[in-house]
XYZ file of C-alpha atoms in Angstrom:
195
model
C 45.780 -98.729 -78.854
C 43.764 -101.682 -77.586
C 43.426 -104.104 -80.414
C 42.985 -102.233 -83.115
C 39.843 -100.835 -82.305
C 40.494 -97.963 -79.949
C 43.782 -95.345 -80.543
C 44.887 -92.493 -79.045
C 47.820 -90.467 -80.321
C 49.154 -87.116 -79.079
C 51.410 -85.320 -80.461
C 53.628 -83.270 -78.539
C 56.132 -80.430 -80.125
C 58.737 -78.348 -78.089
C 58.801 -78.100 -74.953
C 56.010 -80.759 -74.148
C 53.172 -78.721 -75.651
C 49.743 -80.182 -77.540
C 50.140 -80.093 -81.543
C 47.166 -82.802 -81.679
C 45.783 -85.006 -79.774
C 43.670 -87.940 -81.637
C 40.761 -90.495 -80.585
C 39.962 -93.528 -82.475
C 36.832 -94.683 -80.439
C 34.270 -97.326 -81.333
C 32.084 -94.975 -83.616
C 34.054 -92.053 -84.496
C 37.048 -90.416 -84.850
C 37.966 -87.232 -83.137
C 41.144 -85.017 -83.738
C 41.746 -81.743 -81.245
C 44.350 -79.027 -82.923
C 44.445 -76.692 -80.078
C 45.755 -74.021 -82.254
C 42.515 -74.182 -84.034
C 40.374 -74.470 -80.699
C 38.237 -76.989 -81.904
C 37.908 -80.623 -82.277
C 37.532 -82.206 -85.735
C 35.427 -85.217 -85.812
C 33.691 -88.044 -88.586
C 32.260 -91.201 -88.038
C 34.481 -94.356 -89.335
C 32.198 -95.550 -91.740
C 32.508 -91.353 -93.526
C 34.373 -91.656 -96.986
C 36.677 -89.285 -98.508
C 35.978 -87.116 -101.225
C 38.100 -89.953 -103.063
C 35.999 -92.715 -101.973
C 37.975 -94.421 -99.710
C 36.529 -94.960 -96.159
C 37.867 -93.484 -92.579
C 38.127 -97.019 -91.217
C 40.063 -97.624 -94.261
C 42.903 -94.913 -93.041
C 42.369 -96.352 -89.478
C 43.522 -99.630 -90.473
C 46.791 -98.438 -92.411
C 47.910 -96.303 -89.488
C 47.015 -99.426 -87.031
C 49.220 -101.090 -89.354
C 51.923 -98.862 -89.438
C 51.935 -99.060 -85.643
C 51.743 -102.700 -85.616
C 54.079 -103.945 -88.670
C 53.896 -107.194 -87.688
C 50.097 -107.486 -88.670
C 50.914 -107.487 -92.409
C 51.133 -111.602 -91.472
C 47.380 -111.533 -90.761
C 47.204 -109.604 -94.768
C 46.258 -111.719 -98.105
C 49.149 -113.300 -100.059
C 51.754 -112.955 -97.433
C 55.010 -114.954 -98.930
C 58.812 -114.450 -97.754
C 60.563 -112.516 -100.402
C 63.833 -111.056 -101.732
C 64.484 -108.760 -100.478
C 64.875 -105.406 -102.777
C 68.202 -104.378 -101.843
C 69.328 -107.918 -100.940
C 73.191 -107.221 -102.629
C 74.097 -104.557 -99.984
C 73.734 -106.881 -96.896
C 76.253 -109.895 -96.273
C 74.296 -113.036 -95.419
C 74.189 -113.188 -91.725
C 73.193 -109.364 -92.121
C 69.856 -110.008 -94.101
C 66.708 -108.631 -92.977
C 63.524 -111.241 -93.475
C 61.029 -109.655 -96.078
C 57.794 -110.242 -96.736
C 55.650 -109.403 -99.629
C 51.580 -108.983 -98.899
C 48.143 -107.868 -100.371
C 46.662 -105.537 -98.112
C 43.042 -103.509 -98.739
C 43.833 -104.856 -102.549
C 47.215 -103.084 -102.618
C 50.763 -105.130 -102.466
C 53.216 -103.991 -99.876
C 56.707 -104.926 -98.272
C 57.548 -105.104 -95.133
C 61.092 -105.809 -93.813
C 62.454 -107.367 -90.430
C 65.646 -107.730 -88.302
C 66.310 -111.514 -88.927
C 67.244 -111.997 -85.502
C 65.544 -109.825 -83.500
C 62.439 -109.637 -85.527
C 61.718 -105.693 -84.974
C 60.504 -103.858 -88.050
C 63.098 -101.671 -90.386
C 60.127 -101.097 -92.823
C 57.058 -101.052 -94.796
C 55.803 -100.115 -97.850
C 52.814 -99.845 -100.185
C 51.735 -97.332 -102.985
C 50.723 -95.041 -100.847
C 53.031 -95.047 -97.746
C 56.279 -95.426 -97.506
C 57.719 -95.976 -93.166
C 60.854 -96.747 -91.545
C 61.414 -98.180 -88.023
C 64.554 -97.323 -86.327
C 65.956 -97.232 -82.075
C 64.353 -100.402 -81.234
C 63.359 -100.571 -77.633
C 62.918 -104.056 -75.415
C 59.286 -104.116 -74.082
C 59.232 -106.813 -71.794
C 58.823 -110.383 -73.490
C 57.931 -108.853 -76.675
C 59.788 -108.541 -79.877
C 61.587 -104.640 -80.090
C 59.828 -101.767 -80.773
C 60.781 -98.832 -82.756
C 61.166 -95.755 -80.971
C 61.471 -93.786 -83.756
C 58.829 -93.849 -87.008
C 59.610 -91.708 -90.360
C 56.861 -91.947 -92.217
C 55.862 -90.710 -95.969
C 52.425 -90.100 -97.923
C 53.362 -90.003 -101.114
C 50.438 -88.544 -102.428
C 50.040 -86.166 -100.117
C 53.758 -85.066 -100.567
C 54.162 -85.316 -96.052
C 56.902 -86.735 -94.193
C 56.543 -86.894 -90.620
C 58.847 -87.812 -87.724
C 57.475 -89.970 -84.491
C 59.610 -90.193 -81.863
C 57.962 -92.579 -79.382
C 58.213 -92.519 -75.549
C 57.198 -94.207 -72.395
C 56.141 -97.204 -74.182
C 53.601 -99.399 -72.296
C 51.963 -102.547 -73.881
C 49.038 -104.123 -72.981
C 48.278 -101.482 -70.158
C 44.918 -100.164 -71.523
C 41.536 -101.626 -71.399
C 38.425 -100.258 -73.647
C 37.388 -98.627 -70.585
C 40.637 -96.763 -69.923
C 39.435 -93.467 -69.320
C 41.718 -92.519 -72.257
C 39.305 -93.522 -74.917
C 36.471 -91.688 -73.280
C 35.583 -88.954 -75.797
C 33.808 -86.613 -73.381
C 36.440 -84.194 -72.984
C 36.704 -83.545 -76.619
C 32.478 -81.798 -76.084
C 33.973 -79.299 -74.257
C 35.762 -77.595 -77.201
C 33.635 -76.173 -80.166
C 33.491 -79.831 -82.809
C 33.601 -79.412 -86.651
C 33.592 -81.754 -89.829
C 36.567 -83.162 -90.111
C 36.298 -82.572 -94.171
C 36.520 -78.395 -93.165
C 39.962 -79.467 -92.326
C 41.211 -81.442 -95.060
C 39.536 -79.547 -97.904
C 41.786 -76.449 -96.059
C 44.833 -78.612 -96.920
C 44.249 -78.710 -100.695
């Protein structure tokens, strides 16, 4: 990601091969499924048949790759933590209670090392495990299960070759050019399939 603004996310299955491949540029949002041969795209400001907004769903996943942003949310406090009882006191994670897109969540931290264990709002439930050292910042996970609860989907991010701070907006990897090569479609063709 660079800032928030630009993402790109592939997803690889076994034996290294393309299961998506996603582009979160200034304007739109693009996602390839190469065993559908085409390229799904919307603009950020598109809503969902619900209402809610694309750039809406593009800040909760920046979020869930970037935990510590809840401390940038509305009504951030340090709170108990839920399952406080099952941790001796030196054990303790830090937790932290927020208002985010009008939502509360909870997020919880390593005391010490400060890398994420979870998050949670109504929607979205994700937990953080394998920290990894990244230079002179805090640990990051290596490994993200994450939960829609609506949508009833769990899914399982194993992260590697992590690199922050490498990319610049004009990283080739946030051109979208490629992605006019393959036939494009709405991306509501492919979530009114998933209904």
């Amino acid at each position: 990601t660079h800032e928030g603004k630009l993402a790109r996310v592939t997803g690889h299955g076994p034996f290294g091969l393309t299961v998506f491949d996603c582009l979160v540029a200034e304007k739109a949002f693009y996602l390839f499924i190469p065993s559908h041969n085409a390229v799904y795209v919307t603009s950020i400001n598109d809503k969902f048949r619900n209402g809610k907004k694309i750039s809406s769903l593009i800040n909760e996943a920046s979020c869930l790759l970037n935990p510590w942003s809840v401390v940038e949310t509305q009504n951030v406090e340090v709170a108990p933590c839920k399952k406080e009882g099952d941790f001796k006191d030196y054990e303790k994670p830090v937790c932290i209670s927020f208002f985010h897109q009008g939502r509360p969540g909870w997020a919880e931290f390593d005391r010490y090392t400060l890398s994420p264990i979870s998050l949670e709002n109504p929607e979205l439930q994700v937990l953080y495990d394998d920290p990894v050292l990244l230079g002179d910042c805090a640990p990051y996970p290596s490994k993200i299960w994450m939960k829609l609860k609506k949508l009833h989907l769990e899914m399982k991010i194993a992260l590697k070759d992590i690199q922050p701070g490498s990319l610049t907006p004009e990283d080739p990897v946030f051109d979208p050019t490629p992605y006019f090569n393959q036939p494009l479609r709405p991306l509501m063709l492919l979530l009114d399939s998933l209904r």
